[in-house]
Coordinates of C-alpha atoms in Angstrom, one line a residue:
M1 CA 1.4 -14.4 -11.9
I2 CA 1.4 -11.1 -13.6
S3 CA 3.9 -9.4 -15.7
F4 CA 4.5 -6.0 -17.4
V5 CA 6.2 -6.0 -20.3
L6 CA 8.7 -2.9 -20.4
D7 CA 10.8 -1.8 -23.5
V8 CA 13.7 1.1 -23.4
E9 CA 11.3 4.1 -23.7
D10 CA 8.9 2.2 -20.8
L11 CA 11.5 2.0 -18.6
A12 CA 12.9 5.9 -19.2
D13 CA 9.8 6.7 -18.1
T14 CA 9.8 4.9 -15.0
R15 CA 9.2 7.4 -12.2
F16 CA 8.4 6.8 -8.4
A17 CA 5.3 8.9 -7.1
V18 CA 3.9 9.4 -3.2
S19 CA -0.1 8.9 -2.8
P20 CA -1.8 9.3 0.4
L21 CA -4.9 8.2 -1.0
N22 CA -3.2 5.4 -1.9
E23 CA -1.8 5.0 1.7
T24 CA -5.1 5.2 3.4
V25 CA -6.6 2.7 1.3
F26 CA -4.2 0.3 1.7
S27 CA -4.4 0.6 5.2
L28 CA -7.6 -0.6 5.1
R29 CA -6.0 -4.1 5.0
V30 CA -4.0 -3.4 8.4
L31 CA -7.0 -2.6 10.3
H32 CA -8.7 -5.2 8.6
D33 CA -6.2 -8.3 9.1
P34 CA -4.0 -7.1 11.9
S35 CA -1.6 -10.4 11.5
L36 CA -0.6 -9.2 8.2
S37 CA 1.8 -6.7 9.7
A38 CA 2.9 -7.1 13.4
V39 CA 5.1 -4.0 13.1
H40 CA 1.8 -1.5 12.7
L41 CA 0.2 -2.9 15.7
P42 CA 0.8 0.0 17.9
W43 CA -0.9 2.5 14.8
R44 CA -3.8 0.2 14.8
R45 CA -4.3 0.1 18.6
S46 CA -4.4 3.5 18.3
V47 CA -6.6 4.3 15.4
L48 CA -8.8 1.8 17.0
G49 CA -10.0 3.7 19.9
G50 CA -10.3 6.8 17.5
L51 CA -13.0 5.9 14.7
G52 CA -16.0 6.6 16.7
D53 CA -19.0 6.6 15.0
L54 CA -17.7 6.4 11.7
D55 CA -19.1 3.2 9.5
T56 CA -16.3 0.6 9.3
D57 CA -18.4 -1.9 8.1
L58 CA -18.6 -0.4 5.1
L59 CA -14.9 0.4 4.9
M60 CA -13.8 -3.2 5.7
S61 CA -16.4 -4.1 3.1
L62 CA -13.9 -2.3 0.6
V63 CA -11.1 -5.5 1.3
A64 CA -11.9 -8.4 0.0
R65 CA -11.5 -12.1 1.2
R66 CA -8.2 -12.1 -1.1
R67 CA -7.3 -9.0 0.3
T68 CA -7.9 -7.1 -2.9
L69 CA -8.8 -3.5 -3.2
P70 CA -11.0 -1.7 -6.1
D71 CA -8.7 -0.2 -8.0
F72 CA -11.0 3.1 -8.7
L73 CA -10.3 4.0 -5.4
T74 CA -6.5 4.1 -6.1
P75 CA -6.0 6.3 -8.8
R76 CA -2.5 6.8 -11.2
P77 CA -1.0 10.0 -9.3
A78 CA -0.6 12.9 -12.0
G79 CA 2.2 14.2 -10.0
F80 CA 5.2 13.2 -8.3
A81 CA 3.0 14.0 -4.9
P82 CA -0.6 15.5 -5.2
A83 CA -2.5 16.4 -2.2
F84 CA -4.9 14.0 -1.0
E85 CA -8.3 16.0 -1.8
D86 CA -6.7 16.4 -5.6
E87 CA -6.4 12.4 -5.4
L88 CA -10.1 12.2 -4.0
A89 CA -11.7 14.4 -6.6
V90 CA -10.4 12.2 -9.1
V91 CA -12.0 9.0 -7.4
R92 CA -15.6 11.9 -7.5
R93 CA -15.5 11.4 -10.9
T94 CA -15.0 8.0 -11.4
P95 CA -17.8 6.9 -13.8
P96 CA -20.0 4.2 -12.6
G97 CA -19.6 1.5 -14.6
L98 CA -16.0 1.9 -13.7
V99 CA -16.7 1.7 -10.0
R100 CA -18.9 -1.6 -10.2
R101 CA -17.1 -3.3 -12.8
D102 CA -13.9 -2.5 -10.3
L103 CA -15.8 -3.8 -7.1
L104 CA -17.6 -6.9 -9.2
A105 CA -13.1 -7.8 -10.0
T106 CA -11.9 -7.5 -6.4
H107 CA -14.2 -9.5 -4.7
A108 CA -14.4 -12.0 -7.5
P109 CA -15.5 -15.1 -7.7
D110 CA -16.9 -14.4 -4.5
P111 CA -20.4 -12.1 -4.7
L112 CA -20.3 -8.3 -3.3
P113 CA -20.4 -8.1 0.6
P114 CA -24.3 -6.7 1.4
A115 CA -22.8 -2.9 2.6
L116 CA -21.7 -3.0 -1.1
R117 CA -24.7 -4.4 -3.0
D118 CA -27.6 -2.0 -2.2
A119 CA -27.0 1.5 -3.6
T120 CA -26.4 2.7 -6.3
A121 CA -22.7 3.1 -7.9
A122 CA -22.6 6.4 -8.4
A123 CA -24.2 6.8 -5.0
L124 CA -22.1 4.3 -3.5
R125 CA -19.0 6.2 -4.8
D126 CA -19.8 9.3 -3.3
T127 CA -20.9 7.6 0.2
L128 CA -17.0 6.0 0.0
C129 CA -15.5 9.2 -0.6
A130 CA -17.2 10.6 2.1
L131 CA -16.1 7.9 4.2
L132 CA -12.3 8.3 3.3
R133 CA -12.1 11.2 4.0
Q134 CA -13.4 11.3 7.5
Y135 CA -11.1 8.0 7.6
W136 CA -7.8 9.9 6.1
E137 CA -8.3 12.8 8.8
T138 CA -8.3 10.4 11.7
A139 CA -6.2 7.7 11.1
I140 CA -3.2 8.6 8.5
K141 CA -3.3 12.7 8.6
P142 CA -1.5 12.7 11.8
M143 CA 1.3 10.6 10.8
W144 CA 1.3 11.1 7.1
P145 CA 5.0 13.5 7.4
Q146 CA 6.4 10.9 8.9
M147 CA 5.0 8.4 6.3
R148 CA 5.9 10.6 3.8
L149 CA 9.6 10.9 5.1
V150 CA 9.9 6.9 5.0
V151 CA 9.0 6.6 1.8
E152 CA 10.9 9.4 0.1
A153 CA 13.9 7.8 1.5
D154 CA 12.8 4.6 0.3
M155 CA 13.1 6.2 -3.5
T156 CA 16.2 7.9 -2.8
Y157 CA 17.5 4.4 -1.8
R158 CA 15.7 2.6 -5.4
A159 CA 17.4 5.5 -7.6
R160 CA 20.5 5.0 -6.5
Q161 CA 20.3 1.1 -6.9
L162 CA 19.1 2.5 -10.5
A163 CA 22.2 4.7 -11.3
M164 CA 24.6 1.8 -9.8
G165 CA 22.8 -1.1 -11.9
G166 CA 20.1 -0.6 -14.1
A167 CA 16.6 -2.1 -13.6
R168 CA 18.1 -5.3 -12.2
L169 CA 19.3 -4.0 -9.2
L170 CA 16.5 -1.9 -9.2
F171 CA 14.1 -4.5 -8.2
A172 CA 16.8 -7.4 -7.2
D173 CA 15.8 -6.5 -3.2
M174 CA 12.1 -5.1 -3.6
H175 CA 10.5 -8.2 -2.5
P176 CA 10.8 -11.6 -2.9
N177 CA 7.9 -11.7 -5.2
L178 CA 9.4 -9.5 -7.9
R179 CA 12.0 -11.0 -10.6
W180 CA 13.3 -8.7 -13.8
H181 CA 13.8 -10.4 -17.2
N182 CA 14.9 -9.8 -20.7
G183 CA 12.7 -6.9 -20.3
V184 CA 10.0 -8.1 -18.6
L185 CA 8.8 -7.4 -14.8
Y186 CA 7.3 -10.7 -13.3
I187 CA 5.1 -10.4 -9.6
A188 CA 4.8 -13.9 -8.5
K189 CA 1.7 -14.9 -6.1
M190 CA -0.7 -13.2 -7.2
I191 CA -4.4 -14.2 -7.5
S192 CA -4.9 -13.4 -11.2
R193 CA -2.7 -14.5 -14.3
H194 CA -2.1 -11.5 -17.0
Q195 CA 0.5 -9.9 -18.7
V196 CA 0.2 -6.5 -19.7
A197 CA 2.2 -4.5 -22.4
A198 CA 3.4 -0.9 -21.3
S199 CA 3.2 0.2 -24.6
G200 CA 4.8 3.6 -24.3
R201 CA 3.0 4.2 -20.9
G202 CA 6.0 3.8 -18.7
L203 CA 5.9 2.2 -15.4
L204 CA 5.1 3.7 -12.2
L205 CA 6.3 2.8 -8.6
L206 CA 4.8 3.8 -5.7
P207 CA 6.7 2.7 -2.1
S208 CA 4.3 1.9 0.7
V209 CA 4.5 1.7 4.3
F210 CA 1.1 -0.5 4.3
A211 CA 1.6 -2.5 1.6
H212 CA 2.9 -6.3 3.3
K213 CA 3.5 -7.2 -0.9
P214 CA 3.6 -5.9 -4.0
A215 CA 0.7 -5.0 -5.4
P216 CA -0.3 -4.1 -9.6
P217 CA -3.7 -2.8 -10.4
V218 CA -6.8 -5.6 -10.3
S219 CA -7.5 -4.7 -14.1
P220 CA -5.3 -5.3 -17.0
E221 CA -7.0 -2.6 -18.3
E222 CA -5.1 -0.2 -16.0
P223 CA -1.3 1.2 -17.2
P224 CA 1.7 -0.4 -15.6
S225 CA 1.6 0.5 -11.8
L226 CA 3.1 -1.1 -8.6
V227 CA 2.6 -0.4 -4.6
Y228 CA 5.6 -2.3 -3.4
P229 CA 6.3 -2.1 0.5
S230 CA 8.6 0.6 1.6
R231 CA 12.1 0.2 3.3
G232 CA 12.2 1.5 6.2
V233 CA 8.7 0.8 7.8
A234 CA 9.1 -0.4 11.7
T235 CA 11.2 2.9 11.9
L236 CA 8.0 4.7 11.8
W237 CA 6.8 3.3 15.0
A238 CA 10.7 2.0 16.7
S239 CA 11.3 3.7 19.6
V240 CA 14.9 6.4 19.4
P241 CA 17.6 3.8 19.2
T242 CA 20.0 3.0 21.8
D243 CA 23.4 4.5 22.4
G244 CA 25.5 2.0 21.3
A245 CA 28.7 0.2 22.8
P246 CA 29.6 1.8 25.9
A247 CA 33.3 2.4 24.3
L248 CA 31.8 4.2 21.5
V249 CA 29.8 6.3 23.7
S250 CA 32.8 7.5 25.5
L251 CA 34.8 7.9 22.8
I252 CA 32.3 10.3 21.0
G253 CA 29.1 11.3 23.1
A254 CA 26.0 9.1 22.9
P255 CA 24.0 11.7 20.0
R256 CA 27.0 10.9 17.8
A257 CA 26.7 6.7 19.0
R258 CA 22.9 7.0 17.8
L259 CA 24.0 8.9 14.4
L260 CA 26.2 6.2 13.5
G261 CA 24.5 3.9 14.0
L262 CA 21.7 4.6 12.0
L263 CA 24.2 5.2 8.6
A264 CA 24.6 2.0 7.5
E265 CA 22.1 3.2 4.6
P266 CA 22.4 6.8 2.8
L267 CA 19.8 9.3 4.5
P268 CA 19.1 12.9 4.6
T269 CA 19.5 15.1 7.7
V270 CA 15.3 15.2 7.9
E271 CA 14.9 11.4 8.1
L272 CA 17.8 11.0 10.7
A273 CA 16.2 13.9 12.8
R274 CA 12.6 11.9 12.6
R275 CA 14.4 8.9 13.5
L276 CA 16.2 10.3 16.5
R277 CA 13.4 12.6 17.5
V278 CA 14.9 15.5 17.5
T279 CA 15.5 19.0 15.5
P280 CA 17.3 18.8 11.9
S281 CA 19.4 21.2 13.1
A282 CA 21.0 19.1 16.1
V283 CA 21.7 16.9 13.7
S284 CA 23.4 18.6 11.6
Q285 CA 26.0 20.0 14.3
H286 CA 26.7 16.3 15.2
L287 CA 27.3 15.1 11.1
R288 CA 29.5 18.0 10.6
V289 CA 31.7 16.7 13.1
L290 CA 31.3 12.9 12.4
H291 CA 32.2 13.9 8.6
A292 CA 35.1 16.5 9.6
T293 CA 36.5 13.1 11.9
G294 CA 36.1 10.8 8.8
L295 CA 33.5 8.4 10.1
V296 CA 30.4 9.5 7.8
T297 CA 30.8 10.5 3.8
R298 CA 28.3 12.5 2.5
A299 CA 27.2 12.8 -1.5
R300 CA 24.2 14.8 -2.9
H301 CA 21.8 13.3 -4.4
G302 CA 19.4 15.9 -5.9
R303 CA 18.3 18.3 -3.7
Q304 CA 18.9 16.3 -0.5
V305 CA 22.7 15.6 1.0
L306 CA 22.7 11.6 1.9
Y307 CA 25.2 10.4 5.2
R308 CA 26.3 7.2 5.4
R309 CA 29.1 5.6 7.6
S310 CA 32.3 5.3 6.1
T311 CA 34.7 2.4 6.5
L312 CA 35.8 3.8 9.5
G313 CA 32.4 4.6 11.3
D314 CA 31.7 0.9 10.1
Q315 CA 34.7 -0.5 12.1
L316 CA 34.0 1.6 14.8
A317 CA 30.2 0.5 14.8
A318 CA 31.1 -3.1 15.0
P319 CA 28.8 -4.9 17.3
D320 CA 32.0 -6.6 18.3
G321 CA 34.1 -3.8 18.7
S322 CA 36.7 -4.8 16.2
Y323 CA 38.5 -1.9 14.1
G324 CA 40.6 -4.0 11.4

């Protein structure tokens, strides 16, 4: 078990970030072991056919037998949503000694794979950066706008949880392996066992499309951060939602019935448009009607307006068609 000790100031400094480099590196697990997530099989099939002469042996060697990954390849984002190239520039500046330390810690107690043994740490770091950039362009970048919408929708949900119930509610449904108690965040079912005191460094939370469970840094020397599975990942590869019950479609029309079906949780217009594969303006037109008729509610959260089914909307969308 790994645990983070967070005082009041650390909780105040808890923040979220979006990291394209983190997603690129974590996707290697799914590429390496398709059994980790059946949800990502469509993505994996499409990627494998386009990697060409990329050195996949070297890429796969980054994933240890225990599925750990080197910390230096997932640096702590300096801002909310850094560009991939900016994050990769941080990796290129990693001291060779830290590269070697992280590679050894990732694969321990096993020896390093042959692909990681032969070059010097500095040369290996530079080769990995070039390889990850090529892999990003092929495997992640084409879908990155949609992936980012998914993780940002998760952040919106988590911020609402934090506002309603503090840290206890924030972590309550993030993952079964997480438990918050008396100022300590416990992360169960970890290979290593150590406790990290935040000591004024706060906690960084990174929702991830490709993470299958919470993933703190391997090294206890790193500041507290946690990559965790994002909500809504299945919507990335899912087909457009069905129209809903025939009676509901007859009453409000197929597009609005589909919208109502999605609004069991608060969602912004852009995320609804992504899931329905239509333009945001088309979604906005239907949302205005649904709001005017009392079927959805709306509330501003930061720069976004979130829509959600009202009680009446819940009753109309009920699978059994019951209205009371």
